[in-house]
């Protein structure tokens, strides 16, 4: 294998390695596994939100009950006091205070009823939400296993390509490899291009007939550069 042929094979192998690395996180099985894990995370977040919501309703109900108890005690004392007073103004003041307490109690009862209804709805939602957990986690496990298999297969392909690449690099002299690496860095990973007729397969632009004739007259082991993109051309 001539140096240009070896470099072209090296380029093809490096491109295959780059493609495998690019595709690995985008494999359908890996994408599906990520989506399944995201669904479990979303379920867990919703479960926490429902827990907080239910705890809020329970706290509101407890607070309302305590407040209602306090109002009942206060109203009972006022009613007992009302039975002992004689002065009309004092009785009127007590009755007014009792009326205010009744209004507060009514508002508390309405608030507690609303909280009870909210609690019932949230608990029903939590029950429905919890019924989804096993299915989501099982699906995530299955998808994760499939993703691992697909990733392992790609990693095996990658390892084989790396061995092939290293073997080719070892067959080339250090100066040639250094030039190749430098060109790869300059040209987005593609250092070597095939000259196909008049066209450079690296930039997909046509060379002039005179440029192509000059390249063809160069020594077989020479590595001319494409006058358009600067990549090394293999005839």
Short mmCIF file of N, CA, C and O in Angstrom, two decimals, residues 116-213:
data_model
loop_
_atom_site.label_atom_id
_atom_site.label_comp_id
_atom_site.label_asym_id
_atom_site.label_seq_id
_atom_site.Cartn_x
_atom_site.Cartn_y
_atom_site.Cartn_z
N UNK A 116 -61.05 20.54 52.11
CA UNK A 116 -61.41 19.11 52.11
C UNK A 116 -61.65 18.62 50.68
O UNK A 116 -61.24 17.52 50.31
N UNK A 117 -62.33 19.44 49.91
CA UNK A 117 -62.58 19.07 48.51
C UNK A 117 -61.27 19.01 47.72
O UNK A 117 -61.06 18.10 46.91
N UNK A 118 -60.39 19.99 47.98
CA UNK A 118 -59.10 19.98 47.32
C UNK A 118 -58.27 18.78 47.73
O UNK A 118 -57.59 18.16 46.90
N UNK A 119 -58.32 18.42 49.01
CA UNK A 119 -57.58 17.27 49.51
C UNK A 119 -58.09 15.99 48.86
O UNK A 119 -57.29 15.14 48.44
N UNK A 120 -59.39 15.87 48.75
CA UNK A 120 -59.98 14.67 48.14
C UNK A 120 -59.54 14.54 46.68
O UNK A 120 -59.15 13.45 46.23
N UNK A 121 -59.56 15.66 45.95
CA UNK A 121 -59.16 15.63 44.54
C UNK A 121 -57.67 15.30 44.41
O UNK A 121 -57.27 14.53 43.54
N UNK A 122 -56.84 15.90 45.29
CA UNK A 122 -55.40 15.66 45.23
C UNK A 122 -55.07 14.20 45.58
O UNK A 122 -54.18 13.60 44.97
N UNK A 123 -55.76 13.65 46.57
CA UNK A 123 -55.52 12.26 46.95
C UNK A 123 -55.94 11.31 45.83
O UNK A 123 -55.28 10.30 45.57
N UNK A 124 -57.04 11.65 45.15
CA UNK A 124 -57.48 10.84 44.01
C UNK A 124 -56.44 10.91 42.89
O UNK A 124 -56.11 9.90 42.26
N UNK A 125 -55.92 12.11 42.67
CA UNK A 125 -54.89 12.30 41.65
C UNK A 125 -53.62 11.53 42.03
O UNK A 125 -52.97 10.93 41.16
N UNK A 126 -53.28 11.54 43.33
CA UNK A 126 -52.09 10.81 43.77
C UNK A 126 -52.26 9.31 43.56
O UNK A 126 -51.32 8.63 43.12
N UNK A 127 -53.45 8.79 43.85
CA UNK A 127 -53.70 7.36 43.65
C UNK A 127 -53.53 6.99 42.18
O UNK A 127 -52.90 5.98 41.85
N UNK A 128 -54.09 7.81 41.31
CA UNK A 128 -53.95 7.56 39.87
C UNK A 128 -52.49 7.68 39.44
O UNK A 128 -52.00 6.87 38.64
N UNK A 129 -51.80 8.68 39.99
CA UNK A 129 -50.40 8.90 39.65
C UNK A 129 -49.54 7.72 40.11
O UNK A 129 -48.66 7.26 39.37
N UNK A 130 -49.78 7.22 41.29
CA UNK A 130 -48.99 6.12 41.83
C UNK A 130 -49.20 4.84 41.01
O UNK A 130 -48.31 3.99 40.95
N UNK A 131 -50.38 4.71 40.38
CA UNK A 131 -50.64 3.51 39.58
C UNK A 131 -49.76 3.45 38.34
O UNK A 131 -49.61 2.39 37.72
N UNK A 132 -49.17 4.58 37.97
CA UNK A 132 -48.31 4.63 36.78
C UNK A 132 -46.87 4.29 37.08
O UNK A 132 -46.08 4.02 36.16
N UNK A 133 -46.50 4.29 38.36
CA UNK A 133 -45.09 4.18 38.72
C UNK A 133 -44.45 2.90 38.22
O UNK A 133 -43.39 2.93 37.57
N UNK A 134 -45.07 1.75 38.52
CA UNK A 134 -44.45 0.47 38.17
C UNK A 134 -44.21 0.36 36.67
O UNK A 134 -43.14 -0.07 36.22
N UNK A 135 -45.21 0.77 35.87
CA UNK A 135 -45.06 0.69 34.42
C UNK A 135 -43.94 1.56 33.90
O UNK A 135 -43.16 1.15 33.03
N UNK A 136 -43.83 2.77 34.45
CA UNK A 136 -42.78 3.69 34.01
C UNK A 136 -41.40 3.17 34.38
O UNK A 136 -40.46 3.22 33.57
N UNK A 137 -41.27 2.66 35.60
CA UNK A 137 -39.96 2.15 36.04
C UNK A 137 -39.58 0.89 35.26
O UNK A 137 -38.40 0.70 34.91
N UNK A 138 -40.55 0.01 35.01
CA UNK A 138 -40.25 -1.20 34.23
C UNK A 138 -39.83 -0.82 32.80
O UNK A 138 -38.87 -1.39 32.25
N UNK A 139 -40.55 0.13 32.21
CA UNK A 139 -40.21 0.57 30.85
C UNK A 139 -38.81 1.18 30.82
O UNK A 139 -38.04 0.97 29.87
N UNK A 140 -38.48 1.95 31.86
CA UNK A 140 -37.15 2.56 31.94
C UNK A 140 -36.06 1.49 32.06
O UNK A 140 -34.99 1.61 31.44
N UNK A 141 -36.33 0.44 32.84
CA UNK A 141 -35.35 -0.64 32.98
C UNK A 141 -35.12 -1.36 31.66
O UNK A 141 -33.98 -1.65 31.28
N UNK A 142 -36.22 -1.65 30.96
CA UNK A 142 -36.11 -2.35 29.67
C UNK A 142 -35.36 -1.49 28.66
O UNK A 142 -34.46 -1.95 27.95
N UNK A 143 -35.74 -0.20 28.60
CA UNK A 143 -35.09 0.72 27.66
C UNK A 143 -33.62 0.90 28.00
O UNK A 143 -32.77 0.99 27.11
N UNK A 144 -33.32 0.96 29.29
CA UNK A 144 -31.93 1.12 29.71
C UNK A 144 -31.09 -0.09 29.30
O UNK A 144 -29.94 0.06 28.84
N UNK A 145 -31.67 -1.28 29.44
CA UNK A 145 -30.95 -2.50 29.04
C UNK A 145 -30.71 -2.51 27.54
O UNK A 145 -29.61 -2.85 27.07
N UNK A 146 -31.73 -2.13 26.76
CA UNK A 146 -31.57 -2.07 25.30
C UNK A 146 -30.53 -1.02 24.91
O UNK A 146 -29.72 -1.24 24.00
N UNK A 147 -30.55 0.11 25.61
CA UNK A 147 -29.56 1.15 25.35
C UNK A 147 -28.15 0.68 25.65
O UNK A 147 -27.21 1.00 24.91
N UNK A 148 -28.01 -0.08 26.72
CA UNK A 148 -26.68 -0.60 27.09
C UNK A 148 -26.17 -1.58 26.04
O UNK A 148 -24.97 -1.57 25.70
N UNK A 149 -27.06 -2.42 25.52
CA UNK A 149 -26.66 -3.38 24.48
C UNK A 149 -26.21 -2.64 23.22
O UNK A 149 -25.17 -2.96 22.63
N UNK A 150 -27.02 -1.65 22.81
CA UNK A 150 -26.67 -0.89 21.61
C UNK A 150 -25.36 -0.12 21.80
O UNK A 150 -24.52 -0.06 20.89
N UNK A 151 -25.18 0.44 22.99
CA UNK A 151 -23.94 1.17 23.27
C UNK A 151 -22.73 0.24 23.27
O UNK A 151 -21.67 0.59 22.73
N UNK A 152 -22.91 -0.96 23.85
CA UNK A 152 -21.80 -1.93 23.88
C UNK A 152 -21.41 -2.34 22.46
O UNK A 152 -20.21 -2.48 22.15
N UNK A 153 -22.41 -2.52 21.58
CA UNK A 153 -22.11 -2.89 20.19
C UNK A 153 -21.34 -1.77 19.49
O UNK A 153 -20.36 -2.03 18.77
N UNK A 154 -21.75 -0.53 19.72
CA UNK A 154 -21.04 0.60 19.12
C UNK A 154 -19.64 0.73 19.69
O UNK A 154 -18.69 1.06 18.96
N UNK A 155 -19.50 0.49 20.98
CA UNK A 155 -18.18 0.56 21.60
C UNK A 155 -17.25 -0.51 21.03
O UNK A 155 -16.04 -0.28 20.86
N UNK A 156 -17.81 -1.70 20.74
CA UNK A 156 -17.00 -2.76 20.13
C UNK A 156 -16.56 -2.36 18.73
O UNK A 156 -15.39 -2.57 18.35
N UNK A 157 -17.49 -1.77 17.96
CA UNK A 157 -17.12 -1.29 16.62
C UNK A 157 -16.05 -0.21 16.72
O UNK A 157 -15.10 -0.18 15.93
N UNK A 158 -16.22 0.67 17.69
CA UNK A 158 -15.26 1.75 17.88
C UNK A 158 -13.88 1.20 18.23
O UNK A 158 -12.87 1.65 17.69
N UNK A 159 -13.85 0.22 19.13
CA UNK A 159 -12.57 -0.36 19.54
C UNK A 159 -11.87 -1.01 18.35
O UNK A 159 -10.64 -0.88 18.18
N UNK A 160 -12.65 -1.70 17.50
CA UNK A 160 -12.06 -2.35 16.33
C UNK A 160 -11.50 -1.31 15.36
O UNK A 160 -10.41 -1.49 14.79
N UNK A 161 -12.24 -0.22 15.17
CA UNK A 161 -11.77 0.84 14.27
C UNK A 161 -10.52 1.53 14.82
O UNK A 161 -9.63 1.92 14.06
N UNK A 162 -10.47 1.70 16.12
CA UNK A 162 -9.29 2.32 16.73
C UNK A 162 -8.05 1.45 16.53
O UNK A 162 -6.95 1.95 16.24
N UNK A 163 -8.22 0.13 16.67
CA UNK A 163 -7.10 -0.79 16.43
C UNK A 163 -6.64 -0.68 14.98
O UNK A 163 -5.43 -0.64 14.68
N UNK A 164 -7.62 -0.64 14.05
CA UNK A 164 -7.29 -0.50 12.64
C UNK A 164 -6.56 0.81 12.37
O UNK A 164 -5.56 0.84 11.65
N UNK A 165 -7.06 1.89 12.98
CA UNK A 165 -6.43 3.20 12.78
C UNK A 165 -5.00 3.20 13.31
O UNK A 165 -4.07 3.69 12.64
N UNK A 166 -4.82 2.66 14.51
CA UNK A 166 -3.48 2.66 15.11
C UNK A 166 -2.50 1.85 14.28
O UNK A 166 -1.31 2.18 14.18
N UNK A 167 -3.00 0.76 13.66
CA UNK A 167 -2.14 -0.07 12.82
C UNK A 167 -1.68 0.70 11.57
O UNK A 167 -0.50 0.63 11.18
N UNK A 168 -2.61 1.44 10.98
CA UNK A 168 -2.26 2.24 9.80
C UNK A 168 -1.27 3.34 10.17
O UNK A 168 -0.29 3.59 9.46
N UNK A 169 -1.55 4.01 11.28
CA UNK A 169 -0.64 5.10 11.72
C UNK A 169 0.77 4.56 11.96
O UNK A 169 1.76 5.23 11.66
N UNK A 170 0.84 3.35 12.50
CA UNK A 170 2.15 2.77 12.81
C UNK A 170 2.94 2.46 11.53
O UNK A 170 4.18 2.38 11.55
N UNK A 171 2.20 2.28 10.43
CA UNK A 171 2.89 1.94 9.16
C UNK A 171 3.42 3.18 8.45
O UNK A 171 4.15 3.05 7.46
N UNK A 172 3.06 4.36 8.94
CA UNK A 172 3.47 5.62 8.29
C UNK A 172 4.58 6.29 9.09
O UNK A 172 4.66 6.10 10.31
N UNK A 173 5.39 7.08 8.41
CA UNK A 173 6.46 7.78 9.13
C UNK A 173 5.87 8.95 9.92
O UNK A 173 4.78 9.44 9.63
N UNK A 174 6.62 9.37 10.91
CA UNK A 174 6.13 10.39 11.85
C UNK A 174 5.81 11.70 11.15
O UNK A 174 4.82 12.37 11.50
N UNK A 175 6.60 12.09 10.17
CA UNK A 175 6.37 13.36 9.47
C UNK A 175 5.05 13.33 8.72
O UNK A 175 4.28 14.31 8.73
N UNK A 176 4.77 12.20 8.07
CA UNK A 176 3.52 12.07 7.32
C UNK A 176 2.32 12.10 8.26
O UNK A 176 1.32 12.77 7.99
N UNK A 177 2.43 11.38 9.37
CA UNK A 177 1.34 11.36 10.35
C UNK A 177 1.13 12.76 10.94
O UNK A 177 0.00 13.20 11.12
N UNK A 178 2.25 13.45 11.20
CA UNK A 178 2.13 14.80 11.75
C UNK A 178 1.44 15.74 10.78
O UNK A 178 0.60 16.57 11.18
N UNK A 179 1.79 15.63 9.49
CA UNK A 179 1.15 16.48 8.49
C UNK A 179 -0.35 16.14 8.39
O UNK A 179 -1.19 17.03 8.28
N UNK A 180 -0.65 14.86 8.42
CA UNK A 180 -2.04 14.41 8.36
C UNK A 180 -2.83 14.96 9.55
O UNK A 180 -3.93 15.51 9.38
N UNK A 181 -2.27 14.84 10.74
CA UNK A 181 -2.98 15.33 11.94
C UNK A 181 -3.20 16.83 11.87
O UNK A 181 -4.25 17.34 12.26
N UNK A 182 -2.21 17.54 11.38
CA UNK A 182 -2.33 18.99 11.26
C UNK A 182 -3.43 19.36 10.28
O UNK A 182 -4.23 20.26 10.53
N UNK A 183 -3.49 18.64 9.15
CA UNK A 183 -4.51 18.91 8.15
C UNK A 183 -5.91 18.56 8.68
O UNK A 183 -6.89 19.25 8.41
N UNK A 184 -6.00 17.51 9.45
CA UNK A 184 -7.30 17.13 10.03
C UNK A 184 -7.80 18.23 10.96
O UNK A 184 -9.00 18.56 10.98
N UNK A 185 -6.89 18.79 11.73
CA UNK A 185 -7.27 19.86 12.65
C UNK A 185 -7.74 21.10 11.89
O UNK A 185 -8.64 21.82 12.33
N UNK A 186 -7.12 21.35 10.73
CA UNK A 186 -7.47 22.53 9.95
C UNK A 186 -8.77 22.37 9.17
O UNK A 186 -9.46 23.36 8.90
N UNK A 187 -9.11 21.15 8.82
CA UNK A 187 -10.22 20.91 7.91
C UNK A 187 -11.34 20.08 8.53
O UNK A 187 -11.91 19.20 7.87
N UNK A 188 -11.64 20.37 9.76
CA UNK A 188 -12.80 19.76 10.43
C UNK A 188 -12.78 18.24 10.35
O UNK A 188 -13.80 17.58 10.10
N UNK A 189 -11.59 17.67 10.56
CA UNK A 189 -11.47 16.21 10.65
C UNK A 189 -11.22 15.50 9.34
O UNK A 189 -10.98 14.29 9.33
N UNK A 190 -11.31 16.22 8.21
CA UNK A 190 -11.11 15.56 6.90
C UNK A 190 -9.85 16.14 6.25
O UNK A 190 -9.87 17.23 5.69
N UNK A 191 -8.76 15.39 6.34
CA UNK A 191 -7.48 15.86 5.81
C UNK A 191 -7.23 15.36 4.40
O UNK A 191 -6.57 16.02 3.60
N UNK A 192 -7.75 14.18 4.08
CA UNK A 192 -7.47 13.53 2.80
C UNK A 192 -8.76 13.47 1.98
O UNK A 192 -9.83 13.13 2.51
N UNK A 193 -8.63 13.80 0.70
CA UNK A 193 -9.79 13.71 -0.18
C UNK A 193 -9.40 12.99 -1.46
O UNK A 193 -8.25 13.07 -1.92
N UNK A 194 -10.35 12.30 -2.03
CA UNK A 194 -10.14 11.59 -3.29
C UNK A 194 -10.36 12.56 -4.44
O UNK A 194 -11.30 13.35 -4.44
N UNK A 195 -9.47 12.50 -5.42
CA UNK A 195 -9.67 13.27 -6.65
C UNK A 195 -10.46 12.39 -7.61
O UNK A 195 -9.96 11.38 -8.11
N UNK A 196 -11.69 12.76 -7.85
CA UNK A 196 -12.58 11.97 -8.69
C UNK A 196 -12.84 12.74 -9.98
O UNK A 196 -13.67 13.65 -10.02
N UNK A 197 -12.11 12.37 -11.02
CA UNK A 197 -12.21 13.14 -12.25
C UNK A 197 -11.60 14.52 -12.03
O UNK A 197 -10.43 14.65 -11.72
N UNK A 198 -12.42 15.55 -12.20
CA UNK A 198 -11.96 16.91 -11.93
C UNK A 198 -12.35 17.38 -10.53
O UNK A 198 -11.95 18.46 -10.12
N UNK A 199 -13.11 16.57 -9.82
CA UNK A 199 -13.70 17.03 -8.55
C UNK A 199 -12.94 16.54 -7.33
O UNK A 199 -12.57 15.36 -7.23
N UNK A 200 -12.73 17.47 -6.40
CA UNK A 200 -12.20 17.12 -5.07
C UNK A 200 -13.36 16.66 -4.22
O UNK A 200 -14.34 17.40 -4.04
N UNK A 201 -13.29 15.43 -3.68
CA UNK A 201 -14.38 14.91 -2.87
C UNK A 201 -14.39 15.51 -1.46
O UNK A 201 -15.30 15.23 -0.68
N UNK A 202 -13.39 16.34 -1.17
CA UNK A 202 -13.38 17.00 0.14
C UNK A 202 -14.24 18.25 0.13
O UNK A 202 -15.07 18.45 1.01
N UNK A 203 -14.06 19.11 -0.87
CA UNK A 203 -14.83 20.35 -0.95
C UNK A 203 -15.92 20.29 -2.02
O UNK A 203 -16.74 21.21 -2.12
N UNK A 204 -15.89 19.20 -2.83
CA UNK A 204 -16.90 18.99 -3.89
C UNK A 204 -16.89 20.10 -4.93
O UNK A 204 -17.93 20.44 -5.49
N UNK A 205 -15.70 20.65 -5.16
CA UNK A 205 -15.53 21.66 -6.21
C UNK A 205 -14.64 21.09 -7.31
O UNK A 205 -13.75 20.26 -7.05
N UNK A 206 -14.89 21.54 -8.52
CA UNK A 206 -14.09 21.07 -9.65
C UNK A 206 -12.79 21.86 -9.76
O UNK A 206 -12.77 23.08 -9.54
N UNK A 207 -11.73 21.13 -10.11
CA UNK A 207 -10.45 21.76 -10.41
C UNK A 207 -10.39 22.02 -11.92
O UNK A 207 -11.15 21.41 -12.70
N UNK A 208 -9.51 22.88 -12.31
CA UNK A 208 -9.33 23.10 -13.75
C UNK A 208 -8.61 21.90 -14.35
O UNK A 208 -7.94 21.14 -13.64
N UNK A 209 -8.74 21.76 -15.66
CA UNK A 209 -8.05 20.65 -16.32
C UNK A 209 -6.53 20.76 -16.13
O UNK A 209 -5.86 19.74 -15.90
N UNK A 210 -6.00 21.97 -16.18
CA UNK A 210 -4.57 22.16 -15.99
C UNK A 210 -4.14 21.77 -14.59
O UNK A 210 -3.07 21.16 -14.40
N UNK A 211 -4.93 22.10 -13.56
CA UNK A 211 -4.59 21.74 -12.18
C UNK A 211 -4.58 20.23 -12.01
O UNK A 211 -3.70 19.66 -11.35
N UNK A 212 -5.56 19.58 -12.62
CA UNK A 212 -5.63 18.12 -12.52
C UNK A 212 -4.43 17.48 -13.24
O UNK A 212 -3.83 16.52 -12.74
N UNK A 213 -4.07 18.02 -14.40
CA UNK A 213 -2.92 17.47 -15.13
C UNK A 213 -1.64 17.62 -14.32
O UNK A 213 -0.80 16.70 -14.29
#
